PDB file of C-alpha atoms in Angstrom:
ATOM      1  CA  GLY A   1     199.657 151.970 -79.799  1.00 59.00           C
ATOM      2  CA  LEU A   2     203.334 152.309 -78.949  1.00 66.00           C
ATOM      3  CA  THR A   3     204.478 155.713 -77.724  1.00 76.00           C
ATOM      4  CA  ILE A   4     208.214 156.344 -77.545  1.00 79.00           C
ATOM      5  CA  ASP A   5     209.655 159.267 -75.622  1.00 83.00           C
ATOM      6  CA  PRO A   6     212.197 161.081 -77.846  1.00 83.00           C
ATOM      7  CA  GLY A   7     214.249 161.876 -74.733  1.00 85.00           C
ATOM      8  CA  SER A   8     214.628 158.157 -74.039  1.00 77.00           C
ATOM      9  CA  LEU A   9     215.837 157.553 -77.573  1.00 78.00           C
ATOM     10  CA  LYS A  10     218.412 160.303 -77.142  1.00 79.00           C
ATOM     11  CA  VAL A  11     219.747 158.743 -73.920  1.00 72.00           C
ATOM     12  CA  THR A  12     219.973 155.254 -75.423  1.00 69.00           C
ATOM     13  CA  GLY A  13     221.231 156.408 -78.817  1.00 72.00           C
ATOM     14  CA  ILE A  14     218.552 154.416 -80.632  1.00 72.00           C
ATOM     15  CA  ASP A  15     217.708 155.751 -84.085  1.00 75.00           C
ATOM     16  CA  LEU A  16     214.327 154.300 -85.078  1.00 72.00           C
ATOM     17  CA  ALA A  17     214.583 155.784 -88.570  1.00 74.00           C
ATOM     18  CA  ALA A  18     217.664 153.647 -89.132  1.00 73.00           C
ATOM     19  CA  ARG A  19     215.930 150.574 -87.663  1.00 65.00           C
ATOM     20  CA  PRO A  20     212.252 150.649 -88.740  1.00 61.00           C
ATOM     21  CA  ASP A  21     211.961 146.885 -88.304  1.00 62.00           C
ATOM     22  CA  SER A  22     212.658 147.109 -84.550  1.00 55.00           C
ATOM     23  CA  VAL A  23     209.222 148.525 -83.748  1.00 55.00           C
ATOM     24  CA  ALA A  24     207.358 146.443 -86.322  1.00 59.00           C
ATOM     25  CA  ASN A  25     208.838 143.200 -84.968  1.00 80.00           C
ATOM     26  CA  GLU A  26     208.197 143.795 -81.275  1.00 83.00           C
ATOM     27  CA  LYS A  27     206.183 140.581 -80.940  1.00 85.00           C
ATOM     28  CA  VAL A  28     208.913 138.545 -82.631  1.00 87.00           C
ATOM     29  CA  VAL A  29     211.634 140.025 -80.407  1.00 87.00           C
ATOM     30  CA  ILE A  30     209.693 139.497 -77.161  1.00 91.00           C
ATOM     31  CA  SER A  31     208.652 135.975 -78.194  1.00 92.00           C
ATOM     32  CA  GLU A  32     212.272 135.061 -78.977  1.00 92.00           C
ATOM     33  CA  PHE A  33     213.378 136.570 -75.667  1.00 92.00           C
ATOM     34  CA  PHE A  34     210.770 134.544 -73.766  1.00 95.00           C
ATOM     35  CA  THR A  35     211.897 131.400 -75.636  1.00 95.00           C
ATOM     36  CA  LEU A  36     215.487 131.991 -74.487  1.00 96.00           C
ATOM     37  CA  VAL A  37     214.325 132.575 -70.910  1.00 96.00           C
ATOM     38  CA  ARG A  38     212.225 129.389 -70.952  1.00 97.00           C
ATOM     39  CA  ALA A  39     215.182 127.375 -72.276  1.00 97.00           C
ATOM     40  CA  GLN A  40     217.310 128.563 -69.350  1.00 96.00           C
ATOM     41  CA  MET A  41     214.476 127.825 -66.919  1.00 97.00           C
ATOM     42  CA  LYS A  42     214.225 124.276 -68.272  1.00 97.00           C
ATOM     43  CA  ALA A  43     218.007 123.804 -68.097  1.00 97.00           C
ATOM     44  CA  VAL A  44     218.051 124.606 -64.362  1.00 96.00           C
ATOM     45  CA  GLY A  45     214.664 123.140 -63.442  1.00 96.00           C
ATOM     46  CA  CYS A  46     212.775 126.356 -62.660  1.00 93.00           C
ATOM     47  CA  HIS A  47     209.052 126.930 -63.071  1.00 93.00           C
ATOM     48  CA  ARG A  48     209.287 130.730 -63.193  1.00 93.00           C
ATOM     49  CA  ALA A  49     212.033 133.188 -64.030  1.00 95.00           C
ATOM     50  CA  VAL A  50     212.781 135.926 -61.538  1.00 94.00           C
ATOM     51  CA  MET A  51     213.811 139.227 -63.064  1.00 94.00           C
ATOM     52  CA  VAL A  52     217.001 140.888 -61.864  1.00 94.00           C
ATOM     53  CA  ALA A  53     217.109 144.486 -63.048  1.00 94.00           C
ATOM     54  CA  HIS A  54     218.151 147.954 -62.048  1.00 92.00           C
ATOM     55  CA  ASN A  55     214.728 149.483 -61.362  1.00 90.00           C
ATOM     56  CA  ALA A  56     213.012 146.108 -61.757  1.00 93.00           C
ATOM     57  CA  ALA A  57     209.523 147.571 -61.333  1.00 91.00           C
ATOM     58  CA  PHE A  58     210.024 149.556 -64.547  1.00 90.00           C
ATOM     59  CA  ASP A  59     211.287 146.542 -66.497  1.00 91.00           C
ATOM     60  CA  ALA A  60     208.589 144.217 -65.148  1.00 92.00           C
ATOM     61  CA  GLY A  61     205.961 146.817 -66.015  1.00 91.00           C
ATOM     62  CA  PHE A  62     207.448 147.214 -69.489  1.00 88.00           C
ATOM     63  CA  LEU A  63     207.269 143.458 -70.106  1.00 91.00           C
ATOM     64  CA  ALA A  64     203.708 143.322 -68.777  1.00 91.00           C
ATOM     65  CA  VAL A  65     202.607 146.086 -71.170  1.00 90.00           C
ATOM     66  CA  VAL A  66     204.407 144.556 -74.157  1.00 90.00           C
ATOM     67  CA  THR A  67     202.997 141.116 -73.342  1.00 92.00           C
ATOM     68  CA  LYS A  68     199.478 142.546 -73.185  1.00 92.00           C
ATOM     69  CA  ARG A  69     199.912 144.749 -76.296  1.00 89.00           C
ATOM     70  CA  GLN A  70     201.217 141.801 -78.321  1.00 90.00           C
ATOM     71  CA  MET A  71     198.606 139.429 -76.852  1.00 92.00           C
ATOM     72  CA  ILE A  72     201.255 136.996 -75.621  1.00 92.00           C
ATOM     73  CA  LYS A  73     199.542 134.665 -73.185  1.00 90.00           C
ATOM     74  CA  ARG A  74     202.538 133.291 -71.283  1.00 89.00           C
ATOM     75  CA  ASN A  75     205.116 135.567 -69.668  1.00 92.00           C
ATOM     76  CA  PRO A  76     207.820 133.339 -68.102  1.00 95.00           C
ATOM     77  CA  PHE A  77     208.660 135.860 -65.384  1.00 94.00           C
ATOM     78  CA  HIS A  78     207.241 135.539 -61.906  1.00 92.00           C
ATOM     79  CA  PRO A  79     204.245 137.886 -61.670  1.00 88.00           C
ATOM     80  CA  PHE A  80     205.294 139.661 -58.463  1.00 89.00           C
ATOM     81  CA  SER A  81     208.824 138.603 -57.440  1.00 91.00           C
ATOM     82  CA  CYS A  82     211.931 140.318 -58.767  1.00 93.00           C
ATOM     83  CA  PHE A  83     215.331 141.447 -57.556  1.00 94.00           C
ATOM     84  CA  ASP A  84     215.810 145.169 -57.861  1.00 95.00           C
ATOM     85  CA  THR A  85     219.499 146.059 -57.982  1.00 95.00           C
ATOM     86  CA  ALA A  86     218.801 149.741 -57.299  1.00 95.00           C
ATOM     87  CA  THR A  87     217.515 148.713 -53.863  1.00 95.00           C
ATOM     88  CA  THR A  88     220.097 145.950 -53.424  1.00 95.00           C
ATOM     89  CA  CYS A  89     222.929 148.342 -54.263  1.00 96.00           C
ATOM     90  CA  GLY A  90     221.529 150.953 -51.908  1.00 96.00           C
ATOM     91  CA  ILE A  91     221.843 148.437 -49.082  1.00 94.00           C
ATOM     92  CA  ALA A  92     225.152 146.854 -50.123  1.00 94.00           C
ATOM     93  CA  PHE A  93     227.045 149.896 -51.424  1.00 96.00           C
ATOM     94  CA  GLY A  94     225.107 152.977 -50.337  1.00 97.00           C
ATOM     95  CA  GLN A  95     224.424 153.876 -53.986  1.00 97.00           C
ATOM     96  CA  THR A  96     221.291 153.466 -56.098  1.00 96.00           C
ATOM     97  CA  VAL A  97     222.522 154.895 -59.413  1.00 96.00           C
ATOM     98  CA  LEU A  98     223.999 152.050 -61.480  1.00 95.00           C
ATOM     99  CA  ALA A  99     227.244 153.832 -62.418  1.00 96.00           C
ATOM    100  CA  ARG A 100     227.878 154.882 -58.817  1.00 97.00           C
ATOM    101  CA  ALA A 101     226.965 151.457 -57.438  1.00 97.00           C
ATOM    102  CA  VAL A 102     229.338 149.746 -59.869  1.00 97.00           C
ATOM    103  CA  SER A 103     232.162 152.043 -58.776  1.00 97.00           C
ATOM    104  CA  ALA A 104     231.309 151.607 -55.073  1.00 97.00           C
ATOM    105  CA  ALA A 105     231.421 147.836 -55.595  1.00 96.00           C
ATOM    106  CA  GLY A 106     234.987 148.162 -56.877  1.00 96.00           C
ATOM    107  CA  LEU A 107     234.085 147.364 -60.473  1.00 97.00           C
ATOM    108  CA  GLU A 108     234.994 149.480 -63.487  1.00 96.00           C
ATOM    109  CA  TRP A 109     232.349 151.598 -65.210  1.00 96.00           C
ATOM    110  CA  ASP A 110     232.844 152.618 -68.833  1.00 95.00           C
ATOM    111  CA  GLU A 111     230.815 155.773 -69.485  1.00 92.00           C
ATOM    112  CA  THR A 112     231.287 155.363 -73.262  1.00 92.00           C
ATOM    113  CA  GLN A 113     229.312 152.097 -73.173  1.00 91.00           C
ATOM    114  CA  ALA A 114     226.726 153.228 -70.630  1.00 88.00           C
ATOM    115  CA  HIS A 115     223.045 153.107 -71.555  1.00 83.00           C
ATOM    116  CA  SER A 116     223.458 150.426 -74.186  1.00 84.00           C
ATOM    117  CA  ALA A 117     221.155 147.563 -73.267  1.00 83.00           C
ATOM    118  CA  ALA A 118     223.861 144.904 -73.363  1.00 88.00           C
ATOM    119  CA  TYR A 119     226.383 146.882 -71.295  1.00 93.00           C
ATOM    120  CA  ASP A 120     223.878 147.979 -68.668  1.00 93.00           C
ATOM    121  CA  ALA A 121     222.556 144.404 -68.388  1.00 93.00           C
ATOM    122  CA  GLU A 122     226.069 143.000 -67.942  1.00 95.00           C
ATOM    123  CA  MET A 123     226.960 145.595 -65.337  1.00 96.00           C
ATOM    124  CA  THR A 124     223.669 145.038 -63.521  1.00 96.00           C
ATOM    125  CA  ALA A 125     224.436 141.301 -63.386  1.00 95.00           C
ATOM    126  CA  ASP A 126     227.989 141.942 -62.180  1.00 97.00           C
ATOM    127  CA  VAL A 127     226.975 144.383 -59.443  1.00 97.00           C
ATOM    128  CA  PHE A 128     224.127 142.090 -58.346  1.00 96.00           C
ATOM    129  CA  CYS A 129     226.547 139.171 -57.961  1.00 95.00           C
ATOM    130  CA  GLU A 130     228.996 141.386 -56.084  1.00 95.00           C
ATOM    131  CA  ALA A 131     226.250 142.502 -53.686  1.00 94.00           C
ATOM    132  CA  VAL A 132     224.941 138.973 -53.114  1.00 92.00           C
ATOM    133  CA  ASN A 133     228.459 137.621 -52.554  1.00 92.00           C
ATOM    134  CA  ARG A 134     229.071 140.259 -49.880  1.00 90.00           C
ATOM    135  CA  PHE A 135     226.206 138.727 -47.902  1.00 87.00           C
ATOM    136  CA  ARG A 136     227.200 135.089 -48.539  1.00 86.00           C
ATOM    137  CA  ASP A 137     228.440 134.505 -44.980  1.00 84.00           C
ATOM    138  CA  VAL A 138     225.116 135.787 -43.618  1.00 83.00           C
ATOM    139  CA  PHE A 139     223.201 133.305 -45.807  1.00 79.00           C
ATOM    140  CA  GLU A 140     225.514 130.423 -44.936  1.00 83.00           C
ATOM    141  CA  ARG A 141     225.260 131.106 -41.176  1.00 82.00           C
ATOM    142  CA  SER A 142     221.465 130.920 -41.354  1.00 74.00           C
ATOM    143  CA  LEU A 143     221.475 127.472 -42.972  1.00 70.00           C
TER     144      LEU A 143
END
């Protein structure tokens, strides 16, 4: 039941013919991911994970569909709370596109690594921290 847009594969550079196991093992990959998330939740005493993502609605929706398709009963992510860095960056830096937001935040963007999952995730984390830190004095004043 999985439909993959060829245009998306082109953008990400994923070659499914070279990696036939990646689709067949979707349940294994998501289960292992959820196990890692739960381990971090336990380490810091959280009951739910809150997703931080650039276009978090898309990623949360993706996980919801995968969880349902693979009949996984427990998704560790909060069902309706997430931090969307596209919105956060729009407020903090006046940019909603990840590459532009990273540059506006004063961080370096490497176009040759862009659109790989690991690089985009790292840059999303970095720009999120930069945005949150810019508002630190506002948070501290309200305490």
